[in-house]
Coordinates of C-alpha atoms and ligand atoms in Angstrom, one line a residue:
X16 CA 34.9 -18.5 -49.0
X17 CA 36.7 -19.3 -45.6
X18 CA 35.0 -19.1 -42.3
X19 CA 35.7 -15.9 -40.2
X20 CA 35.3 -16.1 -37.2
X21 CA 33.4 -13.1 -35.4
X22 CA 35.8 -12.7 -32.3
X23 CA 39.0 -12.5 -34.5
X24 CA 40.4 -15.3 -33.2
X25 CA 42.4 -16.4 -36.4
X26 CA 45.7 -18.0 -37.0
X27 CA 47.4 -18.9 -39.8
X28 CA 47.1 -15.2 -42.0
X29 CA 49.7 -14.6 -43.8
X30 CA 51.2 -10.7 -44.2
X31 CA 53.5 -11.3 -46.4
X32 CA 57.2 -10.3 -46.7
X33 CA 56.5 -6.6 -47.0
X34 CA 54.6 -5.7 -44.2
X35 CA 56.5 -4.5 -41.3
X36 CA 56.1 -5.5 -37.8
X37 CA 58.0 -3.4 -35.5
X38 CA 57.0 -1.9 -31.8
X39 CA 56.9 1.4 -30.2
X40 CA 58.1 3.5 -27.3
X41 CA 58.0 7.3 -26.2
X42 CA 60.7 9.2 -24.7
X43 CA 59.3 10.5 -21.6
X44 CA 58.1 6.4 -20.8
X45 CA 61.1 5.0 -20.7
X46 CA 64.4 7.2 -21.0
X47 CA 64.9 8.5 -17.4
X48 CA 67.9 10.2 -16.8
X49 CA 65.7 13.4 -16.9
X50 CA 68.6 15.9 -15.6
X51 CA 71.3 14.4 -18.0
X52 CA 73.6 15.7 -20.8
X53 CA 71.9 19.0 -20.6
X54 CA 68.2 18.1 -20.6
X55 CA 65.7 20.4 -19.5
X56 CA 62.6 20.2 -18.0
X57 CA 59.2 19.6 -19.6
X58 CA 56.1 20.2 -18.8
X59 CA 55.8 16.1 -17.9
X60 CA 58.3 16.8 -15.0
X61 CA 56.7 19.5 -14.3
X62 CA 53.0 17.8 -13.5
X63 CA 54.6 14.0 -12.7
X64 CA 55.8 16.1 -9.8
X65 CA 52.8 17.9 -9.2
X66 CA 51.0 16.2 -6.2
X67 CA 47.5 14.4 -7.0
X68 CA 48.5 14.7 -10.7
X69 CA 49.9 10.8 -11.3
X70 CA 49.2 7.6 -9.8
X71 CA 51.7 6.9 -6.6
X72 CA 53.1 10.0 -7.2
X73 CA 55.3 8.6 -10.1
X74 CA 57.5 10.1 -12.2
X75 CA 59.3 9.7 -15.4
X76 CA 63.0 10.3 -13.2
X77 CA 64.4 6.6 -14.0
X78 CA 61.5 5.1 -15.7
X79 CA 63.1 2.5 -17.6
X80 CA 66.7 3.8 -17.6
X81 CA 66.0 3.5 -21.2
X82 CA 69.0 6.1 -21.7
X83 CA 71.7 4.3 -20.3
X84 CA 70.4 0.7 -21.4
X85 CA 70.0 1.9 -24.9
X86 CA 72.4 -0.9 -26.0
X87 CA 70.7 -3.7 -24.3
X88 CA 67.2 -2.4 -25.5
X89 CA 68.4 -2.8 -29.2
X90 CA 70.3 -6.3 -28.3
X91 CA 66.7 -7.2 -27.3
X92 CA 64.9 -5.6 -30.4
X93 CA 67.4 -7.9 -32.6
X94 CA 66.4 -10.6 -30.5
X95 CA 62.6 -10.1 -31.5
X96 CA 63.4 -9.6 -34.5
X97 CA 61.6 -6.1 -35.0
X98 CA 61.4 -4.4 -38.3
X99 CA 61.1 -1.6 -37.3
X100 CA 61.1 1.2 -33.9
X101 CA 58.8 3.8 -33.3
X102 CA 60.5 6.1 -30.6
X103 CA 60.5 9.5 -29.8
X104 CA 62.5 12.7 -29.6
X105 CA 63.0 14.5 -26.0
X106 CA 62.4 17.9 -27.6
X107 CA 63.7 19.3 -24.1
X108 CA 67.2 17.2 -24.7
X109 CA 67.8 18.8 -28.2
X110 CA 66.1 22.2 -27.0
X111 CA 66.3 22.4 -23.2
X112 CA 64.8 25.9 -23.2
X113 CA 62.5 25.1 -26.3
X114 CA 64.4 27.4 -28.2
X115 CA 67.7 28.2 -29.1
X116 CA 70.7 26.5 -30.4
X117 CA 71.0 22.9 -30.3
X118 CA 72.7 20.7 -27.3
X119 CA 74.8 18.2 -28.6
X120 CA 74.8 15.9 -26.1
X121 CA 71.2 15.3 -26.7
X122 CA 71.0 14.9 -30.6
X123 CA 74.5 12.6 -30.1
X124 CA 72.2 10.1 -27.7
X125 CA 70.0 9.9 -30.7
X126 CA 72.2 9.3 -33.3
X127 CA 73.7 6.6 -31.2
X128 CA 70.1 5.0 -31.0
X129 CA 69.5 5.3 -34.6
X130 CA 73.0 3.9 -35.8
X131 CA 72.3 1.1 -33.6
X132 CA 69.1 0.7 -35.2
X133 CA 70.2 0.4 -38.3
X134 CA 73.2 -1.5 -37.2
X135 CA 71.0 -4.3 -36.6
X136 CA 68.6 -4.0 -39.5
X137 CA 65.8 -2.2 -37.8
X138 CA 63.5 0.4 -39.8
X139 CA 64.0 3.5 -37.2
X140 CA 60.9 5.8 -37.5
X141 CA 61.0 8.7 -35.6
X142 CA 58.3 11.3 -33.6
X143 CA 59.3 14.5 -33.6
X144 CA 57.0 15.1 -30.5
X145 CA 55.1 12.3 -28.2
X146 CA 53.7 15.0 -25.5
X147 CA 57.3 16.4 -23.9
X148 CA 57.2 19.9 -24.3
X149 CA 60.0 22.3 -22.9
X150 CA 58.3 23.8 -19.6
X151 CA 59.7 27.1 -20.6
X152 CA 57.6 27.0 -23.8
X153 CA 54.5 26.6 -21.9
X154 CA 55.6 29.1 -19.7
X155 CA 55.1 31.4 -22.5
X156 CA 51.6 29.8 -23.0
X157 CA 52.4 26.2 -24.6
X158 CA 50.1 25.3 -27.6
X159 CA 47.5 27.7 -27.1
X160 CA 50.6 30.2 -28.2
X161 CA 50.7 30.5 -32.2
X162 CA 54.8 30.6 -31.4
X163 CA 54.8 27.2 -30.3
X164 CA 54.2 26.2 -33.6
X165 CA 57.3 27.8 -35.3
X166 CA 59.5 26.8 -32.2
X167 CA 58.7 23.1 -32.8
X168 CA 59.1 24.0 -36.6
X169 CA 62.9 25.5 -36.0
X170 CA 63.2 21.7 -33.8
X171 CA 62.3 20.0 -36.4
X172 CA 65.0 21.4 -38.5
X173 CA 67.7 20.8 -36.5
X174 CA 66.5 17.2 -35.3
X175 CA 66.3 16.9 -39.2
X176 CA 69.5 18.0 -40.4
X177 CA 71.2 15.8 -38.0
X178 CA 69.5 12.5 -38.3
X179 CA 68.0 13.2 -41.8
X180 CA 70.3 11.0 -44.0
X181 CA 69.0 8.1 -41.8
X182 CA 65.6 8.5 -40.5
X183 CA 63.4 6.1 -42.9
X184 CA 60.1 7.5 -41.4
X185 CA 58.8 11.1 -39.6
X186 CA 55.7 11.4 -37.8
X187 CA 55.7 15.0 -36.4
X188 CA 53.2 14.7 -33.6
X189 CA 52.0 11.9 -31.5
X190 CA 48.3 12.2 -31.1
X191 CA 47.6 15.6 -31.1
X192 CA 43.9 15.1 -29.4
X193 CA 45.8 14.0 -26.5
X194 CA 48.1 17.2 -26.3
X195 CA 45.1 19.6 -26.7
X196 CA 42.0 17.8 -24.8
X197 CA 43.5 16.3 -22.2
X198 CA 46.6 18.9 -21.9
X199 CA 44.1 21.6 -21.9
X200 CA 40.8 20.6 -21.5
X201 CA 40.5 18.1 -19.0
X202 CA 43.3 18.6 -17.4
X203 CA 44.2 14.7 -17.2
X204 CA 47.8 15.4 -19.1
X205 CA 50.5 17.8 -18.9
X206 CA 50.2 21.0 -18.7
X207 CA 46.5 19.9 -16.8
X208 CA 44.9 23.0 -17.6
X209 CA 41.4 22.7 -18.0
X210 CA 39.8 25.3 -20.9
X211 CA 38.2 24.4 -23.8
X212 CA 39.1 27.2 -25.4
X213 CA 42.5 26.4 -24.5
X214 CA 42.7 23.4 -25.9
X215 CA 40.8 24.3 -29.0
X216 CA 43.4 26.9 -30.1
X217 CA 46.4 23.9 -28.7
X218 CA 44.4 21.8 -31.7
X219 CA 44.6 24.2 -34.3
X220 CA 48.7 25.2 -33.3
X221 CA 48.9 22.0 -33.4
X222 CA 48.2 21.4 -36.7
X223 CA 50.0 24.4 -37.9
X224 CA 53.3 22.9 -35.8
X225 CA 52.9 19.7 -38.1
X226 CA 52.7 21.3 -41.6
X227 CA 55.7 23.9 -40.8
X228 CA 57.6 20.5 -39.3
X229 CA 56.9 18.9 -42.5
X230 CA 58.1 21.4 -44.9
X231 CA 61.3 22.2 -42.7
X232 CA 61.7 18.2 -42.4
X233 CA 61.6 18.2 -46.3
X234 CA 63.8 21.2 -46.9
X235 CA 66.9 19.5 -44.6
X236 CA 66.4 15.6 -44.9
X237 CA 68.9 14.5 -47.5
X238 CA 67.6 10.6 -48.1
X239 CA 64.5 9.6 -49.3
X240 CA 61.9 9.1 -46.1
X241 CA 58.1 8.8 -45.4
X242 CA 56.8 12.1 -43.7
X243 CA 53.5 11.0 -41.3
X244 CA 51.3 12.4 -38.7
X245 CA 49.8 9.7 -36.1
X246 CA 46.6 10.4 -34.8
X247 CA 44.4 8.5 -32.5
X248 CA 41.3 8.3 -34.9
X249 CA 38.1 7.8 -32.5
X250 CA 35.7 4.9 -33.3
X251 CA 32.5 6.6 -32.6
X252 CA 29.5 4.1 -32.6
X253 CA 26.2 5.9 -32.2
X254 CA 23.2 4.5 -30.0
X255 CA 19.4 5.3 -30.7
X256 CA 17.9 8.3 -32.0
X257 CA 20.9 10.7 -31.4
X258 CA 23.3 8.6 -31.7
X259 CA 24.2 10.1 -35.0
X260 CA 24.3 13.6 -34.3
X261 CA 26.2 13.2 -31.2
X262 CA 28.2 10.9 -33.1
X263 CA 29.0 13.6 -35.8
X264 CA 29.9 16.1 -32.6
X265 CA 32.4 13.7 -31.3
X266 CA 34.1 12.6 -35.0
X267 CA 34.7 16.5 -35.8
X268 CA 36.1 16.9 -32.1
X269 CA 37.9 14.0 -32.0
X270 CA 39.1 13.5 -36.3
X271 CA 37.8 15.6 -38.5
X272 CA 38.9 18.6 -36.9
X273 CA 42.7 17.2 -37.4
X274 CA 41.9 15.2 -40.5
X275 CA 40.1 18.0 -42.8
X276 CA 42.9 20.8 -42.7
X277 CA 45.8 18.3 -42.6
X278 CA 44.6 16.3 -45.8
X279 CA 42.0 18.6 -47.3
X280 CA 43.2 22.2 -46.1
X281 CA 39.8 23.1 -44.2
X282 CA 38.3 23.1 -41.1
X283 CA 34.9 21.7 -40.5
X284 CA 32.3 24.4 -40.7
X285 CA 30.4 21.7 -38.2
X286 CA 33.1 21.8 -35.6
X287 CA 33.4 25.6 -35.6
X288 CA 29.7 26.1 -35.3
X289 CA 29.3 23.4 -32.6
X290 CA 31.9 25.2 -30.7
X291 CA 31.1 28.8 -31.2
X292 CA 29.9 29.2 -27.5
X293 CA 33.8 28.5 -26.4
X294 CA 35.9 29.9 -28.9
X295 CA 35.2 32.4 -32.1
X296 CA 38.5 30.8 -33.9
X297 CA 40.2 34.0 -34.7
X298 CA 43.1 32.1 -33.4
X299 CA 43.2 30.5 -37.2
X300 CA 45.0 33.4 -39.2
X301 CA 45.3 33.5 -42.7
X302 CA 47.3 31.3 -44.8
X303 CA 47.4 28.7 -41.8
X304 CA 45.0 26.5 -43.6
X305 CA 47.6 25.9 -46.7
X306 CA 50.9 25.8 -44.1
X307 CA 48.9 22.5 -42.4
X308 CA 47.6 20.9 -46.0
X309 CA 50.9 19.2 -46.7
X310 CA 51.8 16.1 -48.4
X311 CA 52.4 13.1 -46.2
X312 CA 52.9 9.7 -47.3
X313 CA 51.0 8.0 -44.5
X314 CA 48.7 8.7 -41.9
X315 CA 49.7 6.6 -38.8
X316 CA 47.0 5.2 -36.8
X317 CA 46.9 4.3 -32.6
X318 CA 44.2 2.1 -31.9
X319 CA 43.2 0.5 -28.5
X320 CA 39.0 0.7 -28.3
X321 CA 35.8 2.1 -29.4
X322 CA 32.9 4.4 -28.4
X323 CA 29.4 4.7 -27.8
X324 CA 27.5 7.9 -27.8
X325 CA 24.1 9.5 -27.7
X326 CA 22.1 13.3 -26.6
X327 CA 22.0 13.5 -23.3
X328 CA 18.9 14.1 -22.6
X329 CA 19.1 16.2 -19.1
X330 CA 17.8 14.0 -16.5
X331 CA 19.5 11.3 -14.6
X332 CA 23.2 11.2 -14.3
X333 CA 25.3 11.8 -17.1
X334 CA 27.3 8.9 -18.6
X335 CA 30.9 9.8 -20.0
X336 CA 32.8 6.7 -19.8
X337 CA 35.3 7.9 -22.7
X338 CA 38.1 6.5 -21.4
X339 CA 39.9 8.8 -19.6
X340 CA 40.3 10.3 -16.5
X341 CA 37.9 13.3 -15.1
X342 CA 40.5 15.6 -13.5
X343 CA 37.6 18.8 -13.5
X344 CA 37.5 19.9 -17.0
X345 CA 36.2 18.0 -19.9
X346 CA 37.9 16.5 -23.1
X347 CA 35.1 17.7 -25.2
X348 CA 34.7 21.4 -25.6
X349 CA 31.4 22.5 -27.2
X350 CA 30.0 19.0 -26.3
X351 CA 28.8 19.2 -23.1
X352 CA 25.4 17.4 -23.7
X353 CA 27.3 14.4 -25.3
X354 CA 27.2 11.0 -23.5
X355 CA 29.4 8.2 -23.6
X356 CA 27.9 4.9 -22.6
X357 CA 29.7 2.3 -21.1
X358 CA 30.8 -0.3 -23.6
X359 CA 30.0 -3.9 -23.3
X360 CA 33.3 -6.1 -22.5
X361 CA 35.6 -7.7 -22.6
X362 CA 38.1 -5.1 -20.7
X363 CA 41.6 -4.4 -20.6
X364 CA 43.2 -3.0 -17.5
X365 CA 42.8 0.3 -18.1
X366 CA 39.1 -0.5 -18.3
X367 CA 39.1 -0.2 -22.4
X368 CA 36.6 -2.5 -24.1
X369 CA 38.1 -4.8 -26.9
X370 CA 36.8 -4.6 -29.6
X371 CA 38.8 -5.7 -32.8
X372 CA 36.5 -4.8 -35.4
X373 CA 36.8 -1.1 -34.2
X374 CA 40.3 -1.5 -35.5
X375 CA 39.1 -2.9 -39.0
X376 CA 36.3 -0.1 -39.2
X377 CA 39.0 2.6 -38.6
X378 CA 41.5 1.2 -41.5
X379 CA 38.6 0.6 -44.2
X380 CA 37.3 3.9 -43.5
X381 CA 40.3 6.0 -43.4
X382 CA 41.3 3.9 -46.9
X383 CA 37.4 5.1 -48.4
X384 CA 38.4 8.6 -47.0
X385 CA 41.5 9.2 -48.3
X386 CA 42.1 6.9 -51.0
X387 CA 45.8 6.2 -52.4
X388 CA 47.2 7.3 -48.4
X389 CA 48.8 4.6 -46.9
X390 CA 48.0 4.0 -43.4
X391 CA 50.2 2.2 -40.4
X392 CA 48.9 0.7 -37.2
X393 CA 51.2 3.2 -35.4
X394 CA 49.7 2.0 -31.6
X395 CA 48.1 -1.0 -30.6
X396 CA 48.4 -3.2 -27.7
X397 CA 47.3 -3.6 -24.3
X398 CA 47.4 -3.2 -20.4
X399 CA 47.0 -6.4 -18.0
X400 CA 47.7 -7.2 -14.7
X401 CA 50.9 -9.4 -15.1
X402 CA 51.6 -11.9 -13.0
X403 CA 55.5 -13.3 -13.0
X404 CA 56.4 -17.0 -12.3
X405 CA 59.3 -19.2 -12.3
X406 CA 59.8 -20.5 -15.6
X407 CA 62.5 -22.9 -14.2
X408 CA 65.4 -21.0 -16.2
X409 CA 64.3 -17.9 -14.5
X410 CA 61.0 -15.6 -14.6
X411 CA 58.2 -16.2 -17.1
X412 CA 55.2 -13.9 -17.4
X413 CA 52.8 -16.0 -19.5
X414 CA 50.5 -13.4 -20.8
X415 CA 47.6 -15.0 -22.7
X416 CA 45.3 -12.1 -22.1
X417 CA 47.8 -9.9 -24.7
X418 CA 48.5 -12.9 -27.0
X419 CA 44.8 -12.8 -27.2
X420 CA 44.2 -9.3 -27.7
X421 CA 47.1 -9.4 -30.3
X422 CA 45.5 -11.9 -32.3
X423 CA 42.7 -10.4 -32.4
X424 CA 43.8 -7.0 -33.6
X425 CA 46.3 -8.3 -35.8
X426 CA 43.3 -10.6 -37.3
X427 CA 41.1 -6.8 -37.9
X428 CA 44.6 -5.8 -39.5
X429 CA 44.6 -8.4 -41.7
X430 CA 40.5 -8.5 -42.9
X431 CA 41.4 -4.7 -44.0
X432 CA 44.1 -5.6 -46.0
X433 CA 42.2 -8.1 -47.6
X434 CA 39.3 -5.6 -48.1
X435 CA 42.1 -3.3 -49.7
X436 CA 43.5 -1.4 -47.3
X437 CA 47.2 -0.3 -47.8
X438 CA 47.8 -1.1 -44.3
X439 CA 51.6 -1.3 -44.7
X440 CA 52.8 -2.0 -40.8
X441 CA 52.0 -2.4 -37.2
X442 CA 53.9 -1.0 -34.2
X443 CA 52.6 -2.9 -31.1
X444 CA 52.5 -0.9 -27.7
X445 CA 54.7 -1.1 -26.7
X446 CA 58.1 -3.1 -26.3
X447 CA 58.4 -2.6 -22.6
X448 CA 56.3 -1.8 -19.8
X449 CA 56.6 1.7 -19.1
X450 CA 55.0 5.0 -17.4
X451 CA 51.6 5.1 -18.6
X452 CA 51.2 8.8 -18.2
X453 CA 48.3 9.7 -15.4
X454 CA 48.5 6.2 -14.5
X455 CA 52.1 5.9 -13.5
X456 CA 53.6 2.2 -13.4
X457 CA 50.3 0.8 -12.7
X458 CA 49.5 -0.3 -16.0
X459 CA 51.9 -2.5 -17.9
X460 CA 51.4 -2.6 -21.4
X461 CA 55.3 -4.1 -22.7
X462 CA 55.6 -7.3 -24.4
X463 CA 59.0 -7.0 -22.1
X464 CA 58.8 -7.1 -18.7
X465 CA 60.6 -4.5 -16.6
X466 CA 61.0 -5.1 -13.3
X467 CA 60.8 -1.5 -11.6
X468 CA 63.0 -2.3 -8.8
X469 CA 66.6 -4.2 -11.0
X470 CA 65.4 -2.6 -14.3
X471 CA 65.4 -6.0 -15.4
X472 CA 64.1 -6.7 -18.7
X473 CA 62.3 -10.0 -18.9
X474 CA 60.5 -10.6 -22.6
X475 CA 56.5 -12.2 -21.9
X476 CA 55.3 -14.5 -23.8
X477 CA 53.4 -12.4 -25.9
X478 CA 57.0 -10.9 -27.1
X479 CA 57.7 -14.6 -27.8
X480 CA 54.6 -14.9 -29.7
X481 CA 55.1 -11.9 -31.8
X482 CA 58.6 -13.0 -32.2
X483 CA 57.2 -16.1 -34.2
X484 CA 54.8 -14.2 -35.8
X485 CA 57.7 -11.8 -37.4
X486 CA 59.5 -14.5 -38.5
X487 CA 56.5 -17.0 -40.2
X488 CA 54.9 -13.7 -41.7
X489 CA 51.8 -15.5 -40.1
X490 CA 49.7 -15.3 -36.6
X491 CA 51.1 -18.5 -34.9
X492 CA 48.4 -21.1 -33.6
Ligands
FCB522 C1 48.5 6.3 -26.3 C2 49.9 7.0 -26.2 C3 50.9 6.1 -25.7 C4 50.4 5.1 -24.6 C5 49.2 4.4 -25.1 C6 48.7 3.4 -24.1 O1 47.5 7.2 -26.2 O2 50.3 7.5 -27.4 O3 52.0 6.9 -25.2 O4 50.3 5.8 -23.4 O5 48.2 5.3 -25.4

């Protein structure tokens, strides 16, 4: 038997030829060029512009100018070496009302991306939705409207009939507990409403949007893809005598309730009973259940840190240091006596613990839940406070802090494989700095550079290091 070490600082594992390193991005992060080629608005422009809403004010206008650099960003993906790239569709560029027949313009810039992908040997894998809804959608009540779901269903189509010969892998919505609790309940993403109810019936449309995407994605895709969901599975450790119970609150908020009816075709009676003071659920109609229990061949997992809850027991302040941003409403509907302690350290910049073996307890779990699903590290990486020198042949940013917290997650990658899990890739977060949603360009978490003011790209050492580690199939030293 070898010696593990317990921080997951390992070098040396080998992944093997098959696995399949790539990285990932999100349209709104990077694209810019928001009033181009007949994009609308979504509901992202909509609160980036809203005062108070973002850090600095900032806004996804230029971002990274990804749209117009699109050729350069590949050039540097080659350069990598990537496997594959996550990125996702601007539904308002291929939809600018949400609705109604396609724009060309915007399904042409895709196909360009997507030829050039596979132009330079890169596995494209595609989200059908990472948070941009058309504002005129959620004029007409966004995800806590049932229509939403068959909108995004008809998008789905048309996205799929046009890039469906070449599309290798679909996930049809980025982390849906983002889009409902924070969207709707605590108001910390667009649209920033803050109603649990709200964002209880956005989780179950939701759901229903992903299993009508996946049957109109199978209906029109003429090769032979992966169809996926990625979620952003909670950790949820629990401390003393409540721990569990508030633990089992928090995993039917924050997994179960997307889990059970995507890949067992049933809510959790727990869920619907802890929850019965905010909503009665009559939003779920009949038949939904078996229109969101569809096949998929892998569940995607985003993965950054862990928490730690208990019963709040009504006196003293109470502790919710979940992660996210209080903007007045709360993230947890039907939870309210819930607390989330603050977790030991090590921190990243957004103040998330590290914690590596939450990533290896996620995998071995999901692969005892759900036996026979693959699963893909569809997220993980990390925010630091960057600091660039001069490297002599121009600027160096030598960030040891992400090498570290690489290694260390791709070390808790590896220990699941080895305990079985059919773990078959890793997208790191992300290939370029980019805007980090509520938290504008404050928080960098690229493996590439970009210098706000040129748009300059300028690869870190960590891309370096990943660079090596894609080509040796093994975490350098
Ligand atoms: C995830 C999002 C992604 C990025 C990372 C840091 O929740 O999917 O867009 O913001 O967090």
């Amino acid at each position: 038997m070898t010696m593990q070490s317990a921080d997951y600082r390992e070098s040396g594992l080998d992944f093997g030829r098959d696995f399949v390193f790539g990285s990932a991005t999100a349209s709104y992060q990077i694209e810019g060029a928001v009033r181009e080629d007949g994009r609308g608005p979504s509901i992202w422009d909509t609160f980036s512009h809203t005062p108070g809403k973002v850090w600095n004010g900032d806004t996804g206008d230029v971002a990274c100018d990804h749209y117009h650099r699109v050729e350069e960003d590949l050039d540097l993906m080659q350069q990598l070496g990537l496997e594959s790239y996550r990125f996702s569709i601007a539904w308002p560029r291929i939809q600018p009302t949400g609705t109604g027949p396609a724009n060309e313009a915007g399904l042409a810039f895709y196909d360009r991306l997507v030829d050039g992908l596979l132009a330079r040997g890169i596995r494209p894998i595609a989200t059908l939705y990472h948070w941009d809804l058309p504002q005129p959608l959620e004029d007409a009540g966004g995800w806590t409207s049932r229509e939403t779901s068959f909108a995004f269903a008809e998008y789905a189509r048309i996205v799929g009939e046009r890039l469906g010969d070449r599309v290798q892998m679909w996930t049809t919505l980025n982390e849906p507990w983002c889009s409902a609790y924070l969207g709707y309940g605590s108001g910390a993403h667009a649209p920033g409403r803050t109603d649990g109810a709200a964002a209880l019936a956005a989780v179950h449309h939701l759901n229903l949007a992903h299993g009508l995407a996946v049957q109109a994605l199978r209906e029109v895709v003429t090769n032979d893809p992966e169809f996926s969901i990625t979620l952003n599975l909670h950790v949820v450790r629990p401390d003393g005598p409540t721990g569990a119970e508030a633990a089992r609150r928090i995993d039917g908020l924050a997994n179960r309730v997307f889990l059970d009816p995507m890949l067992r075709g049933t809510y959790p009676a727990d869920v619907m009973e802890d929850t019965a003071g905010v909503t009665d659920w009559s939003f779920v109609h009949d038949g939904d259940l078996e229109q969101i229990h569809q096949p998929v061949d892998l569940i995607g997992v985003n993965y950054y840190s862990t928490v730690t809850v208990r019963m709040w027991d009504g006196t003293g302040e109470k502790v919710v240091a979940d992660g996210h941003k209080d903007m007045g409403g709360t993230a947890w509907p039907g939870a309210d006596d819930v607390e989330f302690l603050v977790q030991p350290g090590p921190y990243t910049a957004m103040g998330w613990n590290i914690d590596p073996s939450g990533l290896e307890d996620l995998l071995f779990s999901l692969h005892e839940q759900f036996p026979g699903t693959p699963l893909m590290v569809t997220e993980n990486g990390a925010a630091f406070d960057d600091e660039v020198v001069d490297g002599g042949d121009g600027p160096r940013v030598h960030d040891d802090d992400r090498i570290d917290y690489l290694r260390r997650h791709f070390t808790a990658a590896h220990r699941a494989r080895a305990r079985g899990v059919d773990l078959r890739g890793y997208q790191v977060w992300s290939l370029m700095d980019n805007f980090e949603w509520g938290y504008g360009y404050s928080k960098r978490f690229g493996i590439v550079r970009v210098d706000y003011d040129t748009l300059e790209r300028i690869p870190k050492d960590s891309a370096r290091w990943y660079a090596e580690l894609i080509r040796t199939r093994r975490i350098p030293g």
